C-alpha cells in the first residue's frame, strides 16, 4: 500500500512515564555534579537547569526550533568552572533521564508490525520530537533500533514537528517520495498536521498520552482506542 512508514515514538510505539520534579532526582544529580567538582545544592541545581534550559530554547529561536539539551548539562559544569567534554555532558543527560524515567515499554503489536514491514521490504523511519541522549538509549533498550532505516530526532536537527523543514530533511536524506509515505503518530498537531503540510498520508492513533483533541481528526486513517494492532489492517493489508 505504501513503500515507506514513518513513525512517531512516544505515545505511538512506546508508552512512557517520567517525573522530572522528584526531589530524589535532583539530589542524585547534584551528587554526580559534585563528584566532578561542580557543587550544587539539589534545588539550586534544579533552578539553574530550568533557567539554562529556557535560555537555550530562546537562543535557538523560531516556533519550531529545538534546542539540544546536552548543552544545558554542559553549561552546568562550565558555570562552576569545570571543563566538560562532550562525552561527560552526554553521560550526564543519560543519567538524568534514567533517574526521571518511571517506566517505558512498547505497545502491544509494535514488534510484530515492524517485523512484518521489514519482511516485506518496506522502509521504516522514526521522526520524533525528542532529545537524543534520552531517546536513542530508550530505542535501544526496547530492541527497536535495528528495525529502522533512519532515525530522525529533533534535537539532532534543530527542528521539530510539525515543521515541514523537519519532515523535508528526512525525505531528502533518504530520497523518499511523499506520495509513497505514511506518517503514524498520536499527536494531532505535530504528527498529522505536519504530515499533511509535507504531502504525506497520515494515521492518527489516540493513546493515553496523546494531547487533548481539538476537534475532528483530519488524518487519512484513525485508531481511536489506542489498539496499535489495528494499524496493520488499515495501512498494510
PDB file of C-alpha atoms in Angstrom:
ATOM      1  CA  UNK A   1       0.000   0.000   0.000  1.00  0.00           C
ATOM      2  CA  UNK A   2       2.798   2.385   0.975  1.00  0.00           C
ATOM      3  CA  UNK A   3       6.511   1.986   0.435  1.00  0.00           C
ATOM      4  CA  UNK A   4       7.634   3.928   3.498  1.00  0.00           C
ATOM      5  CA  UNK A   5       6.262   4.020   7.041  1.00  0.00           C
ATOM      6  CA  UNK A   6       7.302   6.930   9.261  1.00  0.00           C
ATOM      7  CA  UNK A   7       6.592   6.573  12.971  1.00  0.00           C
ATOM      8  CA  UNK A   8       6.474   8.908  15.920  1.00  0.00           C
ATOM      9  CA  UNK A   9       7.998   7.335  19.047  1.00  0.00           C
ATOM     10  CA  UNK A  10       6.487   8.330  22.399  1.00  0.00           C
ATOM     11  CA  UNK A  11       2.766   7.625  22.583  1.00  0.00           C
ATOM     12  CA  UNK A  12       2.886   5.785  19.266  1.00  0.00           C
ATOM     13  CA  UNK A  13       5.424   2.983  19.543  1.00  0.00           C
ATOM     14  CA  UNK A  14       6.289   3.354  23.215  1.00  0.00           C
ATOM     15  CA  UNK A  15       4.425   4.205  26.388  1.00  0.00           C
ATOM     16  CA  UNK A  16       6.451   6.160  28.938  1.00  0.00           C
ATOM     17  CA  UNK A  17       6.116   7.920  32.268  1.00  0.00           C
ATOM     18  CA  UNK A  18       8.703  10.371  33.601  1.00  0.00           C
ATOM     19  CA  UNK A  19       8.912  12.616  36.644  1.00  0.00           C
ATOM     20  CA  UNK A  20      11.391  15.489  36.478  1.00  0.00           C
ATOM     21  CA  UNK A  21      10.081  17.062  39.688  1.00  0.00           C
ATOM     22  CA  UNK A  22      11.091  14.296  42.113  1.00  0.00           C
ATOM     23  CA  UNK A  23      13.432  15.647  44.840  1.00  0.00           C
ATOM     24  CA  UNK A  24      15.414  12.402  44.760  1.00  0.00           C
ATOM     25  CA  UNK A  25      16.294  13.005  41.103  1.00  0.00           C
ATOM     26  CA  UNK A  26      17.841  16.390  41.865  1.00  0.00           C
ATOM     27  CA  UNK A  27      19.617  15.080  44.946  1.00  0.00           C
ATOM     28  CA  UNK A  28      21.312  12.312  42.987  1.00  0.00           C
ATOM     29  CA  UNK A  29      22.088  14.607  40.078  1.00  0.00           C
ATOM     30  CA  UNK A  30      23.677  17.135  42.442  1.00  0.00           C
ATOM     31  CA  UNK A  31      25.834  14.324  43.829  1.00  0.00           C
ATOM     32  CA  UNK A  32      27.029  13.494  40.321  1.00  0.00           C
ATOM     33  CA  UNK A  33      27.915  17.109  39.591  1.00  0.00           C
ATOM     34  CA  UNK A  34      29.637  17.374  42.966  1.00  0.00           C
ATOM     35  CA  UNK A  35      31.783  14.323  42.218  1.00  0.00           C
ATOM     36  CA  UNK A  36      33.131  16.226  39.213  1.00  0.00           C
ATOM     37  CA  UNK A  37      33.738  19.396  41.224  1.00  0.00           C
ATOM     38  CA  UNK A  38      30.575  21.289  40.232  1.00  0.00           C
ATOM     39  CA  UNK A  39      28.921  21.724  43.604  1.00  0.00           C
ATOM     40  CA  UNK A  40      25.190  22.484  43.693  1.00  0.00           C
ATOM     41  CA  UNK A  41      22.505  22.064  46.286  1.00  0.00           C
ATOM     42  CA  UNK A  42      19.670  19.967  44.780  1.00  0.00           C
ATOM     43  CA  UNK A  43      17.126  22.771  44.417  1.00  0.00           C
ATOM     44  CA  UNK A  44      19.803  25.196  43.260  1.00  0.00           C
ATOM     45  CA  UNK A  45      20.678  22.713  40.541  1.00  0.00           C
ATOM     46  CA  UNK A  46      17.059  22.322  39.515  1.00  0.00           C
ATOM     47  CA  UNK A  47      16.511  26.087  39.292  1.00  0.00           C
ATOM     48  CA  UNK A  48      19.710  26.606  37.324  1.00  0.00           C
ATOM     49  CA  UNK A  49      18.842  23.752  34.981  1.00  0.00           C
ATOM     50  CA  UNK A  50      15.443  25.250  34.226  1.00  0.00           C
ATOM     51  CA  UNK A  51      16.945  28.705  33.689  1.00  0.00           C
ATOM     52  CA  UNK A  52      19.570  27.417  31.271  1.00  0.00           C
ATOM     53  CA  UNK A  53      17.025  25.231  29.512  1.00  0.00           C
ATOM     54  CA  UNK A  54      14.808  28.260  28.939  1.00  0.00           C
ATOM     55  CA  UNK A  55      17.735  30.354  27.707  1.00  0.00           C
ATOM     56  CA  UNK A  56      18.842  27.658  25.281  1.00  0.00           C
ATOM     57  CA  UNK A  57      15.329  27.349  23.899  1.00  0.00           C
ATOM     58  CA  UNK A  58      15.134  31.119  23.357  1.00  0.00           C
ATOM     59  CA  UNK A  59      18.586  31.142  21.794  1.00  0.00           C
ATOM     60  CA  UNK A  60      17.500  28.609  19.175  1.00  0.00           C
ATOM     61  CA  UNK A  61      14.666  30.922  18.125  1.00  0.00           C
ATOM     62  CA  UNK A  62      11.732  30.130  15.874  1.00  0.00           C
ATOM     63  CA  UNK A  63       8.421  28.479  16.680  1.00  0.00           C
ATOM     64  CA  UNK A  64       9.591  25.014  15.706  1.00  0.00           C
ATOM     65  CA  UNK A  65      13.243  25.256  16.716  1.00  0.00           C
ATOM     66  CA  UNK A  66      14.521  22.524  19.011  1.00  0.00           C
ATOM     67  CA  UNK A  67      17.386  23.036  21.488  1.00  0.00           C
ATOM     68  CA  UNK A  68      19.983  20.397  22.299  1.00  0.00           C
ATOM     69  CA  UNK A  69      19.611  19.536  25.997  1.00  0.00           C
ATOM     70  CA  UNK A  70      23.181  18.201  26.135  1.00  0.00           C
ATOM     71  CA  UNK A  71      24.381  21.810  26.032  1.00  0.00           C
ATOM     72  CA  UNK A  72      22.403  22.594  29.177  1.00  0.00           C
ATOM     73  CA  UNK A  73      24.067  19.767  31.103  1.00  0.00           C
ATOM     74  CA  UNK A  74      27.447  21.013  29.851  1.00  0.00           C
ATOM     75  CA  UNK A  75      26.753  24.607  30.944  1.00  0.00           C
ATOM     76  CA  UNK A  76      26.015  23.383  34.453  1.00  0.00           C
ATOM     77  CA  UNK A  77      29.608  22.155  34.696  1.00  0.00           C
ATOM     78  CA  UNK A  78      31.156  25.091  32.866  1.00  0.00           C
ATOM     79  CA  UNK A  79      29.382  27.681  35.027  1.00  0.00           C
ATOM     80  CA  UNK A  80      31.105  26.162  38.045  1.00  0.00           C
ATOM     81  CA  UNK A  81      34.498  26.389  36.357  1.00  0.00           C
ATOM     82  CA  UNK A  82      34.657  22.697  35.420  1.00  0.00           C
ATOM     83  CA  UNK A  83      35.830  21.568  31.994  1.00  0.00           C
ATOM     84  CA  UNK A  84      33.161  19.416  30.394  1.00  0.00           C
ATOM     85  CA  UNK A  85      33.818  17.065  27.496  1.00  0.00           C
ATOM     86  CA  UNK A  86      31.002  16.153  25.074  1.00  0.00           C
ATOM     87  CA  UNK A  87      31.085  12.628  26.474  1.00  0.00           C
ATOM     88  CA  UNK A  88      30.594  13.828  30.064  1.00  0.00           C
ATOM     89  CA  UNK A  89      27.705  16.081  29.050  1.00  0.00           C
ATOM     90  CA  UNK A  90      26.050  13.230  27.140  1.00  0.00           C
ATOM     91  CA  UNK A  91      26.531  10.775  30.006  1.00  0.00           C
ATOM     92  CA  UNK A  92      25.063  13.266  32.469  1.00  0.00           C
ATOM     93  CA  UNK A  93      21.995  13.692  30.263  1.00  0.00           C
ATOM     94  CA  UNK A  94      21.581   9.919  30.061  1.00  0.00           C
ATOM     95  CA  UNK A  95      21.902   9.678  33.857  1.00  0.00           C
ATOM     96  CA  UNK A  96      19.272  12.387  34.319  1.00  0.00           C
ATOM     97  CA  UNK A  97      16.863  10.527  32.067  1.00  0.00           C
ATOM     98  CA  UNK A  98      17.437   7.221  33.828  1.00  0.00           C
ATOM     99  CA  UNK A  99      16.573   8.904  37.141  1.00  0.00           C
ATOM    100  CA  UNK A 100      13.437  10.620  35.836  1.00  0.00           C
ATOM    101  CA  UNK A 101      12.052   7.652  33.913  1.00  0.00           C
ATOM    102  CA  UNK A 102       9.466   5.645  35.854  1.00  0.00           C
ATOM    103  CA  UNK A 103       8.744   3.118  33.138  1.00  0.00           C
ATOM    104  CA  UNK A 104       8.893   2.595  29.390  1.00  0.00           C
ATOM    105  CA  UNK A 105       7.513  -0.212  27.258  1.00  0.00           C
ATOM    106  CA  UNK A 106       6.386  -0.925  23.711  1.00  0.00           C
ATOM    107  CA  UNK A 107       2.707  -1.058  22.977  1.00  0.00           C
ATOM    108  CA  UNK A 108       1.300  -4.475  22.115  1.00  0.00           C
ATOM    109  CA  UNK A 109       1.817  -5.326  18.463  1.00  0.00           C
ATOM    110  CA  UNK A 110       4.689  -2.941  17.771  1.00  0.00           C
ATOM    111  CA  UNK A 111       7.409  -5.541  17.251  1.00  0.00           C
ATOM    112  CA  UNK A 112       5.089  -7.699  15.145  1.00  0.00           C
ATOM    113  CA  UNK A 113       4.157  -4.859  12.786  1.00  0.00           C
ATOM    114  CA  UNK A 114       7.721  -3.614  12.414  1.00  0.00           C
ATOM    115  CA  UNK A 115       8.896  -7.170  11.720  1.00  0.00           C
ATOM    116  CA  UNK A 116       6.260  -7.623   9.053  1.00  0.00           C
ATOM    117  CA  UNK A 117       7.104  -4.312   7.418  1.00  0.00           C
ATOM    118  CA  UNK A 118      10.763  -5.284   7.430  1.00  0.00           C
ATOM    119  CA  UNK A 119       9.953  -8.664   5.924  1.00  0.00           C
ATOM    120  CA  UNK A 120       8.000  -7.021   3.112  1.00  0.00           C
ATOM    121  CA  UNK A 121      10.925  -4.774   2.271  1.00  0.00           C
ATOM    122  CA  UNK A 122       9.223  -1.560   3.351  1.00  0.00           C
ATOM    123  CA  UNK A 123      11.143   1.494   4.504  1.00  0.00           C
ATOM    124  CA  UNK A 124      10.750   2.123   8.244  1.00  0.00           C
ATOM    125  CA  UNK A 125      11.672   5.502   9.704  1.00  0.00           C
ATOM    126  CA  UNK A 126      11.396   7.315  13.016  1.00  0.00           C
ATOM    127  CA  UNK A 127      10.616  11.031  13.153  1.00  0.00           C
ATOM    128  CA  UNK A 128      10.326  12.166  16.755  1.00  0.00           C
ATOM    129  CA  UNK A 129      10.347  15.355  18.782  1.00  0.00           C
ATOM    130  CA  UNK A 130      12.902  14.086  21.241  1.00  0.00           C
ATOM    131  CA  UNK A 131      16.258  14.654  22.880  1.00  0.00           C
ATOM    132  CA  UNK A 132      18.905  12.273  21.553  1.00  0.00           C
ATOM    133  CA  UNK A 133      20.550  11.303  24.894  1.00  0.00           C
ATOM    134  CA  UNK A 134      17.125  10.444  26.248  1.00  0.00           C
ATOM    135  CA  UNK A 135      15.631   8.697  23.257  1.00  0.00           C
ATOM    136  CA  UNK A 136      18.432   6.834  21.494  1.00  0.00           C
ATOM    137  CA  UNK A 137      19.177   4.728  24.612  1.00  0.00           C
ATOM    138  CA  UNK A 138      15.447   4.078  25.049  1.00  0.00           C
ATOM    139  CA  UNK A 139      15.048   2.919  21.453  1.00  0.00           C
ATOM    140  CA  UNK A 140      17.959   0.561  22.049  1.00  0.00           C
ATOM    141  CA  UNK A 141      16.544  -0.540  25.406  1.00  0.00           C
ATOM    142  CA  UNK A 142      13.319  -1.600  23.681  1.00  0.00           C
ATOM    143  CA  UNK A 143      15.280  -3.504  20.997  1.00  0.00           C
ATOM    144  CA  UNK A 144      13.831  -1.349  18.188  1.00  0.00           C
ATOM    145  CA  UNK A 145      16.949   0.218  16.682  1.00  0.00           C
ATOM    146  CA  UNK A 146      17.547  -2.427  14.017  1.00  0.00           C
ATOM    147  CA  UNK A 147      14.054  -2.073  12.588  1.00  0.00           C
ATOM    148  CA  UNK A 148      14.660   1.474  11.395  1.00  0.00           C
ATOM    149  CA  UNK A 149      16.224   2.509   8.116  1.00  0.00           C
ATOM    150  CA  UNK A 150      16.584   6.004   9.542  1.00  0.00           C
ATOM    151  CA  UNK A 151      16.097   7.736  12.883  1.00  0.00           C
ATOM    152  CA  UNK A 152      15.493  11.488  12.967  1.00  0.00           C
ATOM    153  CA  UNK A 153      15.340  13.153  16.384  1.00  0.00           C
ATOM    154  CA  UNK A 154      14.525  16.833  16.644  1.00  0.00           C
ATOM    155  CA  UNK A 155      17.428  17.738  18.955  1.00  0.00           C
ATOM    156  CA  UNK A 156      19.893  16.498  16.335  1.00  0.00           C
ATOM    157  CA  UNK A 157      18.394  18.635  13.575  1.00  0.00           C
ATOM    158  CA  UNK A 158      17.392  21.820  15.402  1.00  0.00           C
ATOM    159  CA  UNK A 159      13.808  21.483  14.171  1.00  0.00           C
ATOM    160  CA  UNK A 160      10.724  19.714  15.471  1.00  0.00           C
ATOM    161  CA  UNK A 161       7.379  18.592  14.111  1.00  0.00           C
ATOM    162  CA  UNK A 162       5.136  19.951  12.679  1.00  0.00           C
ATOM    163  CA  UNK A 163       7.789  21.992  10.871  1.00  0.00           C
ATOM    164  CA  UNK A 164       7.809  20.975   7.172  1.00  0.00           C
ATOM    165  CA  UNK A 165      11.567  21.553   7.313  1.00  0.00           C
ATOM    166  CA  UNK A 166      11.994  18.629   9.704  1.00  0.00           C
ATOM    167  CA  UNK A 167       9.854  16.342   7.548  1.00  0.00           C
ATOM    168  CA  UNK A 168      11.661  17.522   4.414  1.00  0.00           C
ATOM    169  CA  UNK A 169      15.070  16.725   5.896  1.00  0.00           C
ATOM    170  CA  UNK A 170      14.076  13.094   6.354  1.00  0.00           C
ATOM    171  CA  UNK A 171      12.504  12.835   2.902  1.00  0.00           C
ATOM    172  CA  UNK A 172      15.556  14.359   1.229  1.00  0.00           C
ATOM    173  CA  UNK A 173      18.082  12.337   3.237  1.00  0.00           C
ATOM    174  CA  UNK A 174      16.550   9.037   2.160  1.00  0.00           C
ATOM    175  CA  UNK A 175      15.159  10.202  -1.196  1.00  0.00           C
ATOM    176  CA  UNK A 176      11.585   9.358  -0.244  1.00  0.00           C
ATOM    177  CA  UNK A 177       8.597  10.385  -2.350  1.00  0.00           C
ATOM    178  CA  UNK A 178       5.854  11.921  -0.189  1.00  0.00           C
ATOM    179  CA  UNK A 179       3.107  10.071  -2.075  1.00  0.00           C
ATOM    180  CA  UNK A 180       4.709   6.754  -1.076  1.00  0.00           C
ATOM    181  CA  UNK A 181       4.883   7.608   2.642  1.00  0.00           C
ATOM    182  CA  UNK A 182       2.513   7.468   5.588  1.00  0.00           C
ATOM    183  CA  UNK A 183       3.135   9.151   8.944  1.00  0.00           C
ATOM    184  CA  UNK A 184       1.856   7.299  12.032  1.00  0.00           C
ATOM    185  CA  UNK A 185       1.563   9.270  15.251  1.00  0.00           C
ATOM    186  CA  UNK A 186      -0.504  10.051  18.343  1.00  0.00           C
ATOM    187  CA  UNK A 187      -0.362  13.851  18.199  1.00  0.00           C
ATOM    188  CA  UNK A 188      -2.919  15.659  16.064  1.00  0.00           C
ATOM    189  CA  UNK A 189      -0.800  18.787  15.626  1.00  0.00           C
ATOM    190  CA  UNK A 190       2.767  17.581  15.354  1.00  0.00           C
ATOM    191  CA  UNK A 191       2.181  14.308  13.507  1.00  0.00           C
ATOM    192  CA  UNK A 192      -0.993  14.732  11.477  1.00  0.00           C
ATOM    193  CA  UNK A 193      -0.836  18.428  10.582  1.00  0.00           C
ATOM    194  CA  UNK A 194       2.902  18.124   9.999  1.00  0.00           C
ATOM    195  CA  UNK A 195       2.392  15.199   7.632  1.00  0.00           C
ATOM    196  CA  UNK A 196      -0.336  16.997   5.703  1.00  0.00           C
ATOM    197  CA  UNK A 197       1.805  20.103   5.267  1.00  0.00           C
ATOM    198  CA  UNK A 198       4.537  17.885   3.860  1.00  0.00           C
ATOM    199  CA  UNK A 199       2.362  15.971   1.409  1.00  0.00           C
ATOM    200  CA  UNK A 200       2.272  12.696   3.363  1.00  0.00           C
ATOM    201  CA  UNK A 201      -0.654  10.449   4.171  1.00  0.00           C
ATOM    202  CA  UNK A 202      -1.266  10.108   7.903  1.00  0.00           C
ATOM    203  CA  UNK A 203      -2.636   7.751  10.538  1.00  0.00           C
ATOM    204  CA  UNK A 204      -3.644   9.031  13.960  1.00  0.00           C
ATOM    205  CA  UNK A 205      -3.650   6.689  16.950  1.00  0.00           C
ATOM    206  CA  UNK A 206      -5.093   8.008  20.187  1.00  0.00           C
ATOM    207  CA  UNK A 207      -3.304   6.815  23.317  1.00  0.00           C
ATOM    208  CA  UNK A 208      -3.350   7.801  26.976  1.00  0.00           C
ATOM    209  CA  UNK A 209      -0.509  10.272  26.485  1.00  0.00           C
ATOM    210  CA  UNK A 210      -1.945  11.911  23.373  1.00  0.00           C
ATOM    211  CA  UNK A 211      -2.603  15.656  23.727  1.00  0.00           C
ATOM    212  CA  UNK A 212      -6.240  16.658  24.136  1.00  0.00           C
ATOM    213  CA  UNK A 213      -8.003  16.663  20.784  1.00  0.00           C
ATOM    214  CA  UNK A 214      -9.265  19.961  19.387  1.00  0.00           C
ATOM    215  CA  UNK A 215     -11.964  18.538  17.115  1.00  0.00           C
ATOM    216  CA  UNK A 216     -12.366  16.026  14.337  1.00  0.00           C
ATOM    217  CA  UNK A 217      -9.072  14.368  13.448  1.00  0.00           C
ATOM    218  CA  UNK A 218      -8.200  15.112   9.830  1.00  0.00           C
ATOM    219  CA  UNK A 219      -5.965  12.091   9.322  1.00  0.00           C
ATOM    220  CA  UNK A 220      -6.436   9.648   6.456  1.00  0.00           C
ATOM    221  CA  UNK A 221      -6.836   6.844   8.991  1.00  0.00           C
ATOM    222  CA  UNK A 222      -7.673   6.800  12.699  1.00  0.00           C
ATOM    223  CA  UNK A 223      -7.368   4.343  15.570  1.00  0.00           C
ATOM    224  CA  UNK A 224      -9.208   5.944  18.450  1.00  0.00           C
ATOM    225  CA  UNK A 225      -8.952   3.205  21.073  1.00  0.00           C
ATOM    226  CA  UNK A 226      -5.153   3.011  21.223  1.00  0.00           C
ATOM    227  CA  UNK A 227      -5.021  -0.530  19.830  1.00  0.00           C
ATOM    228  CA  UNK A 228      -1.772  -0.496  17.871  1.00  0.00           C
ATOM    229  CA  UNK A 229      -2.588  -3.868  16.308  1.00  0.00           C
ATOM    230  CA  UNK A 230      -5.399  -2.261  14.284  1.00  0.00           C
ATOM    231  CA  UNK A 231      -2.869  -0.256  12.301  1.00  0.00           C
ATOM    232  CA  UNK A 232      -1.986  -3.332  10.260  1.00  0.00           C
ATOM    233  CA  UNK A 233      -5.443  -3.774   8.787  1.00  0.00           C
ATOM    234  CA  UNK A 234      -5.683  -0.085   7.885  1.00  0.00           C
ATOM    235  CA  UNK A 235      -2.410   0.531   6.086  1.00  0.00           C
ATOM    236  CA  UNK A 236      -0.818  -2.812   5.321  1.00  0.00           C
ATOM    237  CA  UNK A 237      -3.459  -5.296   4.153  1.00  0.00           C
TER     238      UNK A 237
END
